[in-house]
GROMACS .gro file of C-alpha atoms in nm:
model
  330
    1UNK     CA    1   3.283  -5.515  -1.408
    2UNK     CA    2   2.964  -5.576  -1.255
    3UNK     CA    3   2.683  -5.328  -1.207
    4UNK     CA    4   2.747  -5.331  -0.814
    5UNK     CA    5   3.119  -5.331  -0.850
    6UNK     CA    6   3.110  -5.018  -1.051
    7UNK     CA    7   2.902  -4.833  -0.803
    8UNK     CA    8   3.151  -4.881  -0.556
    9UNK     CA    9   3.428  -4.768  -0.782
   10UNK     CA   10   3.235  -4.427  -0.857
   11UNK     CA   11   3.162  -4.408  -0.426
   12UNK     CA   12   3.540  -4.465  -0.399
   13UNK     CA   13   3.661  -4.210  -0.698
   14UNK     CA   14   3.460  -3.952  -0.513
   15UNK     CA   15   3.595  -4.004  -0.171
   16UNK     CA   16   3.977  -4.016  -0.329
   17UNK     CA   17   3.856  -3.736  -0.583
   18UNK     CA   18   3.753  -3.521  -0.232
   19UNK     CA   19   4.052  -3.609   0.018
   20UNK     CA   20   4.330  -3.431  -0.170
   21UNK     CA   21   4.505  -3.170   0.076
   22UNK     CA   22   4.157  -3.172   0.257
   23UNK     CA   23   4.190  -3.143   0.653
   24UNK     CA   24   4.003  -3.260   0.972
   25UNK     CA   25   3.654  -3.057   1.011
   26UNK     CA   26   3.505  -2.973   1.323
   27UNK     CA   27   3.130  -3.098   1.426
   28UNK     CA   28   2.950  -2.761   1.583
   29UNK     CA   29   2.813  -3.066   1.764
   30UNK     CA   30   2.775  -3.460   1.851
   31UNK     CA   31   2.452  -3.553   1.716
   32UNK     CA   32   2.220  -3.290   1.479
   33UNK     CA   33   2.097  -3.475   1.152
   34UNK     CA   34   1.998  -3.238   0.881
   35UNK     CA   35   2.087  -2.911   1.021
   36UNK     CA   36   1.945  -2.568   0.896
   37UNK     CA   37   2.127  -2.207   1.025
   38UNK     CA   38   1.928  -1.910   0.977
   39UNK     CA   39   2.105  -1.567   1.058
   40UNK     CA   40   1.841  -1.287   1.202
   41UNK     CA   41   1.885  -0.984   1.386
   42UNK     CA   42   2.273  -1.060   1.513
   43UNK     CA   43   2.159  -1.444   1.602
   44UNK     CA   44   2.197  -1.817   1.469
   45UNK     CA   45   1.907  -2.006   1.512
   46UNK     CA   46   1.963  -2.361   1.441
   47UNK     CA   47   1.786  -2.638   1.420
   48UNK     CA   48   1.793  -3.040   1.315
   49UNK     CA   49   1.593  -3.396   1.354
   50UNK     CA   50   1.481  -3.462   1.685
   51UNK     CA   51   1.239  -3.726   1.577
   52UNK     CA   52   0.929  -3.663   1.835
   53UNK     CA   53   0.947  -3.285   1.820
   54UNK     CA   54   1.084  -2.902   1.662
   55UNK     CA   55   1.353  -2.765   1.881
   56UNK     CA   56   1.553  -2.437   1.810
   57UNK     CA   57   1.900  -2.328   1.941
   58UNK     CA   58   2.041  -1.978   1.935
   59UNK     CA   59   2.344  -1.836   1.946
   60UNK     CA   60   2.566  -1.528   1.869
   61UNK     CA   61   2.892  -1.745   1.799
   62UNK     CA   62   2.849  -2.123   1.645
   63UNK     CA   63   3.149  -2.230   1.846
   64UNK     CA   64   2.936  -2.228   2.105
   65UNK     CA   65   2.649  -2.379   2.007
   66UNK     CA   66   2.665  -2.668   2.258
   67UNK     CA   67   2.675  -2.384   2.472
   68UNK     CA   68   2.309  -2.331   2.395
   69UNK     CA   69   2.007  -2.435   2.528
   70UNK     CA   70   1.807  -2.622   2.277
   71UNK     CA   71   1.407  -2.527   2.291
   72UNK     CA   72   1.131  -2.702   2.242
   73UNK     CA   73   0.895  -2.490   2.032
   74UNK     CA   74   0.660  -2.793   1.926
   75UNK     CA   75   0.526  -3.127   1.978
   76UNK     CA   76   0.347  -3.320   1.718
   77UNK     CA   77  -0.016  -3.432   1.803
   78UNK     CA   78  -0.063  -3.829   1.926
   79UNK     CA   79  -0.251  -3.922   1.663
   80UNK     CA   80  -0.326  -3.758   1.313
   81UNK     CA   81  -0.103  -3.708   1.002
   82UNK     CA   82   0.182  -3.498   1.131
   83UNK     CA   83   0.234  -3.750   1.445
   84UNK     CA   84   0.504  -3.915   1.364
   85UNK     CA   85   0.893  -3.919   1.201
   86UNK     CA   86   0.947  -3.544   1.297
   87UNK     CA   87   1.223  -3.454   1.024
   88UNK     CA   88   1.445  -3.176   0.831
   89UNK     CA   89   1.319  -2.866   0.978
   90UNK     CA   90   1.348  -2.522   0.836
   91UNK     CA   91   1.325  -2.218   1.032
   92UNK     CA   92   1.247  -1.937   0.802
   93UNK     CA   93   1.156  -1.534   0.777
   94UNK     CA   94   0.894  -1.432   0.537
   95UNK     CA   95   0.686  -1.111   0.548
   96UNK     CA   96   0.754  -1.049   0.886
   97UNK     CA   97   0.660  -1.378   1.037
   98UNK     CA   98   0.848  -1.719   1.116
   99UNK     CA   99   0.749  -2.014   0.951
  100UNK     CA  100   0.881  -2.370   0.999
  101UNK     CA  101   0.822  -2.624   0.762
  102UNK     CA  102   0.906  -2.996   0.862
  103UNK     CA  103   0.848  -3.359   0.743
  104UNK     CA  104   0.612  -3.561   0.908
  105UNK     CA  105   0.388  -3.921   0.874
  106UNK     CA  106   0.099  -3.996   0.973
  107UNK     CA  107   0.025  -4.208   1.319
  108UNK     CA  108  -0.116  -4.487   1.176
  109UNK     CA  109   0.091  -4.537   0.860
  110UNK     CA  110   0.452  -4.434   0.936
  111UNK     CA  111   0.554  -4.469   0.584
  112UNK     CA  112   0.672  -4.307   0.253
  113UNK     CA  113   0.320  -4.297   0.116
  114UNK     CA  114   0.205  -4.117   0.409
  115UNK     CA  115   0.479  -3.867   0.443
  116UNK     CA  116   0.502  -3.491   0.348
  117UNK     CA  117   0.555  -3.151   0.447
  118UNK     CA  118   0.372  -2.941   0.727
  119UNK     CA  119   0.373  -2.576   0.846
  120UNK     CA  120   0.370  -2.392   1.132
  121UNK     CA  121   0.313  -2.007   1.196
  122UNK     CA  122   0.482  -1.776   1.429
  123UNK     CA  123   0.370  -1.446   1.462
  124UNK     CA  124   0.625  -1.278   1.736
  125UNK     CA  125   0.929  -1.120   1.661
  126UNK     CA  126   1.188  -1.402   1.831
  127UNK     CA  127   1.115  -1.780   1.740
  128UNK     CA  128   1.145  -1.878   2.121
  129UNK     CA  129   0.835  -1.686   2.228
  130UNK     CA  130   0.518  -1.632   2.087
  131UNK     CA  131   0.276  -1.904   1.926
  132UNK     CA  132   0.359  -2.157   1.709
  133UNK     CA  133   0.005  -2.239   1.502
  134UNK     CA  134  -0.051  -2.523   1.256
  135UNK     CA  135  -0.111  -2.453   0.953
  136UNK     CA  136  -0.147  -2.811   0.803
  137UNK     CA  137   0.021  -2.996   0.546
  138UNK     CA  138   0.179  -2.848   0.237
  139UNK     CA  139  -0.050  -2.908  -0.080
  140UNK     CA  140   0.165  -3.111  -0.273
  141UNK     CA  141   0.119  -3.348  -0.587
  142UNK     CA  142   0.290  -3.650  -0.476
  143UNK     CA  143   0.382  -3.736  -0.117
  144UNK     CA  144   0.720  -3.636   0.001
  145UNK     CA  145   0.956  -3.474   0.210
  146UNK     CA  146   1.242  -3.215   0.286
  147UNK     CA  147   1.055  -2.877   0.169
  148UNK     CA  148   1.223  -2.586   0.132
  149UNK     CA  149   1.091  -2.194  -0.016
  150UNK     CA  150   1.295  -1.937  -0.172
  151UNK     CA  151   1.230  -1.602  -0.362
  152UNK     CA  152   1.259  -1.519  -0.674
  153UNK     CA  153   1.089  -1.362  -0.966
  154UNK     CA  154   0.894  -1.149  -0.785
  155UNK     CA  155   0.647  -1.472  -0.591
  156UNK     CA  156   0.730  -1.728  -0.324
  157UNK     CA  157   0.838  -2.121  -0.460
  158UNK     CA  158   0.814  -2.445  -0.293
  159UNK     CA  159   1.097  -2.731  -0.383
  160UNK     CA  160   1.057  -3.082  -0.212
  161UNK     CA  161   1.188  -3.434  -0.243
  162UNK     CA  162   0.875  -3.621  -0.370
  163UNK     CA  163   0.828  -4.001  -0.407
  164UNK     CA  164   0.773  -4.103  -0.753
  165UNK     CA  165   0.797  -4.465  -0.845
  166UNK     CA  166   1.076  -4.593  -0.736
  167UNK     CA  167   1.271  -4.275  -0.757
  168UNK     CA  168   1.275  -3.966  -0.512
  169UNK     CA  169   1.240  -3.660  -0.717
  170UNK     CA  170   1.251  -3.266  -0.698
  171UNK     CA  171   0.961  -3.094  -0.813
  172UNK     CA  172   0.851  -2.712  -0.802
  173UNK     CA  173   0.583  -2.498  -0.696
  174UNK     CA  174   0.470  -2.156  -0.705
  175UNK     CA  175   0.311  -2.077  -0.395
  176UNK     CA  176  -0.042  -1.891  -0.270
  177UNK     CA  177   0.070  -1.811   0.047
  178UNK     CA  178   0.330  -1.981   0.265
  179UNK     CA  179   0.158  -2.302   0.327
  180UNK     CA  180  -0.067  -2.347  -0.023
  181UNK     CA  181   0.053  -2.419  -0.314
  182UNK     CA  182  -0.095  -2.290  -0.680
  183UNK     CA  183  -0.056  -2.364  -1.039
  184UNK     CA  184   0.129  -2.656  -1.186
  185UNK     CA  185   0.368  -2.857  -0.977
  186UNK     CA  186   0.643  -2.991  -1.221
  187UNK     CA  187   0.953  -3.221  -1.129
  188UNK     CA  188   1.284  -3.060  -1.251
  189UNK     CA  189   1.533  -3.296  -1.162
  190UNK     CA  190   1.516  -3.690  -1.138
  191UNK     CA  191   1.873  -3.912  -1.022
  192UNK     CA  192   1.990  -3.996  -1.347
  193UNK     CA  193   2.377  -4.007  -1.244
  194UNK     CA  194   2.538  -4.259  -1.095
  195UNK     CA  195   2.622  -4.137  -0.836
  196UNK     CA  196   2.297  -4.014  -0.718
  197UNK     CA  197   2.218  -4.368  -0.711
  198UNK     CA  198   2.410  -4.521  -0.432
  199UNK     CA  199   2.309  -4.763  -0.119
  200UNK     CA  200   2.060  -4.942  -0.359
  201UNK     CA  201   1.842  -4.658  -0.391
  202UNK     CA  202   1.823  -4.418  -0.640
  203UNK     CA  203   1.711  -4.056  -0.434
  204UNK     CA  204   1.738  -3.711  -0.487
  205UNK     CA  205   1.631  -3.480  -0.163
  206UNK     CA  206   1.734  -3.235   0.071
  207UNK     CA  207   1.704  -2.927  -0.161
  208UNK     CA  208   1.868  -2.591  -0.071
  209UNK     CA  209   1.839  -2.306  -0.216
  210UNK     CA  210   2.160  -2.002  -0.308
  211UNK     CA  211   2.162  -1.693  -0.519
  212UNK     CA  212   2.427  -1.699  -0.729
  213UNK     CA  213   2.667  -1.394  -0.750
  214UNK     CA  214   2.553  -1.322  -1.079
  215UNK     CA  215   2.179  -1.339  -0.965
  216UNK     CA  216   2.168  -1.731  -1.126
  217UNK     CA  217   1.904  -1.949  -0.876
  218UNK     CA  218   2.094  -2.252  -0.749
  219UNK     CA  219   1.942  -2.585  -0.600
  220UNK     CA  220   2.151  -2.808  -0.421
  221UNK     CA  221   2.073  -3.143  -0.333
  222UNK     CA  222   2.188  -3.501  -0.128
  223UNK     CA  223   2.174  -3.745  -0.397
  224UNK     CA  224   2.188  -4.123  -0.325
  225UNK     CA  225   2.063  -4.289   0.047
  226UNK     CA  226   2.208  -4.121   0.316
  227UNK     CA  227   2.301  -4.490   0.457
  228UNK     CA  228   2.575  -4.496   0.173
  229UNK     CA  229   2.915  -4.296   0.175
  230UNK     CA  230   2.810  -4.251  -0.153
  231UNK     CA  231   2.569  -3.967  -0.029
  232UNK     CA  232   2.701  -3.625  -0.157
  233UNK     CA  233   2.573  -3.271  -0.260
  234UNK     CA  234   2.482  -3.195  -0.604
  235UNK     CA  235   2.365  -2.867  -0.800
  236UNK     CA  236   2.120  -2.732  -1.045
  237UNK     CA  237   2.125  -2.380  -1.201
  238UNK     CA  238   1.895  -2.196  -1.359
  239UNK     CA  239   1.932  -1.804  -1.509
  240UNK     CA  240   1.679  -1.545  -1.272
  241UNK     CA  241   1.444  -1.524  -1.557
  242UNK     CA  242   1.404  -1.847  -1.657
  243UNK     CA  243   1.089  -2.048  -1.643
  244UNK     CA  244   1.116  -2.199  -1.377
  245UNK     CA  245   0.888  -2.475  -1.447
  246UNK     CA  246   1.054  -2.607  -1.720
  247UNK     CA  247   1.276  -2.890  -1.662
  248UNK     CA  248   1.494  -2.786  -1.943
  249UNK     CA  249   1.531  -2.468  -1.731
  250UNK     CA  250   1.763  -2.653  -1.472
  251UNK     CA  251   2.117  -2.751  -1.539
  252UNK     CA  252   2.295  -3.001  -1.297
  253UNK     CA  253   2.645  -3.014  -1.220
  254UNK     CA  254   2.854  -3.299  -1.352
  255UNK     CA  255   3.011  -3.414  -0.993
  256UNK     CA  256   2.893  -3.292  -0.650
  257UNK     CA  257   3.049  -3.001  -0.473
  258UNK     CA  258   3.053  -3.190  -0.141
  259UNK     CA  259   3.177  -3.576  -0.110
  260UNK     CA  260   3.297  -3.786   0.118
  261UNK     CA  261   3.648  -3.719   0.210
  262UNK     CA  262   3.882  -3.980   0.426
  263UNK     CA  263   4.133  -3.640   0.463
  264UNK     CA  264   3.849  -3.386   0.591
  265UNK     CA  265   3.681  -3.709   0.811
  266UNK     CA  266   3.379  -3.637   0.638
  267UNK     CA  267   3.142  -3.931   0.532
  268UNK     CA  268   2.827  -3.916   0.356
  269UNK     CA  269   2.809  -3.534   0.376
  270UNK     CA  270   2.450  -3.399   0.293
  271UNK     CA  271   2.142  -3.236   0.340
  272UNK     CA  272   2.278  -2.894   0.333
  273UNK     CA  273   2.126  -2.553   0.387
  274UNK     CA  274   2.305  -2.186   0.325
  275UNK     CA  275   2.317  -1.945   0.508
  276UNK     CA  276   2.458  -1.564   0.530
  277UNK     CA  277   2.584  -1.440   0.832
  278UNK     CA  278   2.682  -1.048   0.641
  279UNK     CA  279   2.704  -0.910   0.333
  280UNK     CA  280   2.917  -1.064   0.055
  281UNK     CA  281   2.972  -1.417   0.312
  282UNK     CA  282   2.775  -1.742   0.236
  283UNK     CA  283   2.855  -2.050   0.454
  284UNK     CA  284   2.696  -2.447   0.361
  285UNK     CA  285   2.602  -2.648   0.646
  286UNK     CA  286   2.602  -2.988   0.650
  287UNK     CA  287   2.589  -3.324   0.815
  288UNK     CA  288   2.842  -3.608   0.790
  289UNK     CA  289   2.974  -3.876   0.968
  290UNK     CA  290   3.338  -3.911   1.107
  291UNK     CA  291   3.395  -4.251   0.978
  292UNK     CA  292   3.270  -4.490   0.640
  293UNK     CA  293   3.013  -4.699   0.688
  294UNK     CA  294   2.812  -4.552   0.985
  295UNK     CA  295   2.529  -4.506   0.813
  296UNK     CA  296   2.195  -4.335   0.827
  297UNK     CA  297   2.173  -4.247   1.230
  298UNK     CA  298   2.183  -3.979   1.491
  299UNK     CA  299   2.555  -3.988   1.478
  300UNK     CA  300   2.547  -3.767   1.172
  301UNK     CA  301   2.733  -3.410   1.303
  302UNK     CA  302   2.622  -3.040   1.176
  303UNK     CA  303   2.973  -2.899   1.010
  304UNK     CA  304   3.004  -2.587   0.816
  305UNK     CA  305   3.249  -2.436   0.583
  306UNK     CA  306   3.270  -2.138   0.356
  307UNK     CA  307   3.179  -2.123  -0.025
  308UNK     CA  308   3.391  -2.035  -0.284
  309UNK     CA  309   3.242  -1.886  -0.614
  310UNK     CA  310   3.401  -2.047  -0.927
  311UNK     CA  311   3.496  -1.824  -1.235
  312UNK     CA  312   3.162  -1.995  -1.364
  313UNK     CA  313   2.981  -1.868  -1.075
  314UNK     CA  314   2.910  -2.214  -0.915
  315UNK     CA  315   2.954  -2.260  -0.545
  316UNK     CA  316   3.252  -2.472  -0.412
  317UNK     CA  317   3.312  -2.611  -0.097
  318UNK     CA  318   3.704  -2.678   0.005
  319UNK     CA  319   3.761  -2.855   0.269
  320UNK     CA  320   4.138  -2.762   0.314
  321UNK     CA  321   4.059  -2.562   0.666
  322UNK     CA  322   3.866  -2.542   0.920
  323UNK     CA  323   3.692  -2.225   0.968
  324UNK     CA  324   3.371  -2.092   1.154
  325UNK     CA  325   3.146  -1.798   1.102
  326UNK     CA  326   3.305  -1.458   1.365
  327UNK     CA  327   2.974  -1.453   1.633
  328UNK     CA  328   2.709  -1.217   1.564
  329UNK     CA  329   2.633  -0.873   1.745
  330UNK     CA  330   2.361  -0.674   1.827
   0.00000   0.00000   0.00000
């Protein structure tokens, strides 16, 4: 069997592997590539690509969320390095304040090699209001995109999707303050599966991060382009005191927890985030298409389901109902 022949087989195998009893999920809406949910003070704040700007929606109840009004909170500049390719932003709570990191290029060279992440600052208590200032680009190694922060060992940490070689990477921070980074930046997971390797490109991105139930840190991750129905959701693990710099530190999951599923009409599910509406209740959200082979567009739907802890103390995503979150109250 040829080399291109047997990628197909493995895209197939996990789309057959997925569809068993699975059943047809809902879209929260239309059009919302690479979703994030944050749950605050008895609201959902959501956001997504728009492209040419940072909008926010908010809502007690996610079956409404076409309900709400989506909100411009930011522009990008006309010219400068965060002008252009507005992606993946991430609305989140730290020390009081909202921060929003987001993937941007540069005016002038709207490319990988001028890519990365930016910040912005928020001091007022709701994300609507207030001022949003810039705080400039992220202080990575390599250029990149799709960062995320998370807690743990006592410090802040920065994971992002960086461009090395041919190959899109994760690599790890610790980090100064919310926008600077400090110490070494190591990568801790590279796409050596096949199928993280999908659509001719061989890309790991989108990183998410989960506490486990038994205080383990989980990463998940999009592997492969998102323009093949190959694109699923992988996992890395690592105990709460490891180092988390080491590479050896991180353990990935054999298959993904999320693939494309012909049953659930789900394609090319990806570029998750969690999210916890209440104690003891984590839900994944996610976009995917409702049909193979539609690619890499704005047609790509925000969908969420619940997560199921394995006896192992993974994460799992069935997709044999369709569920949403009860609305949020004061």
């Amino acid at each position: 069997m040829s080399h291109a022949l047997r990628l197909l087989a493995i895209a197939a195998m996990l789309v057959a592997a997925s569809s068993t009893r699975d059943v047809p999920q809902r879209a929260l809406l239309d059009s919302a590539p690479d979703p994030y949910v944050i749950a605050h003070d008895g609201w959902y704040y959501v956001m997504a690509t728009r492209g040419d700007r940072l909008a926010i929606r908010r809502t007690r109840d996610l079956a409404r969320l076409d309900d709400a009004v989506e909100t411009t909170v930011w522009q990008p500049p006309a010219n400068g390095a965060n002008a252009r390719s507005i992606w993946a932003p991430e609305l989140h709570r730290l020390n009081g304040r909202w921060y929003i990191y987001y993937t941007a290029a540069d005016a002038e060279h709207d490319d990988d090699s001028h890519r990365g992440v930016f910040v912005l600052e928020n001091r007022a208590t709701d994300p609507l209001s207030g001022r949003w200032v810039d705080r400039g680009r992220v202080n990575t190694r390599l250029p990149g995109l799709d960062g995320t922060v998370f807690t743990a060992q006592g410090r802040s940490w920065f994971v992002y999707s960086a461009y090395d070689g041919p190959d899109s990477v994760l690599a790890i921070a610790a980090m100064r303050d919310p926008w600077t980074l400090t110490g070494s930046e190591r990568v801790i997971a590279r796409p050596d599966r096949a199928w993280e390797r999908q659509g001719g490109r061989q890309i790991l991105e989108g990183p998410a991060f989960l506490r486990g139930p038994r205080g383990d840190l989980i990463l998940s991750y999009s592997g492969s382009a998102c323009w093949s129905d190959g694109y699923a959701v992988g996992l890395l693990r690592a105990r709460a005191d490891a180092n988390l710099l080491d590479p050896a530190s991180w353990t990935k999951a054999a298959r993904p927890i999320l693939a494309s599923s012909a049953g659930a009409r789900v394609f090319a599910p990806g570029h998750n985030a969690f999210f916890q509406p209440r104690r003891g209740e984590t839900w994944i959200v996610y976009h995917a298409n409702k049909a193979a082979g539609q690619g890499c567009t704005a047609r790509r739907a925000p969908h969420v389901a619940r997560v199921r802890w394995s006896a192992a103390g993974l994460p799992e995503v069935p997709l044999t109902q369709r569920a949403l979150p009860r609305p949020l109250h004061d």
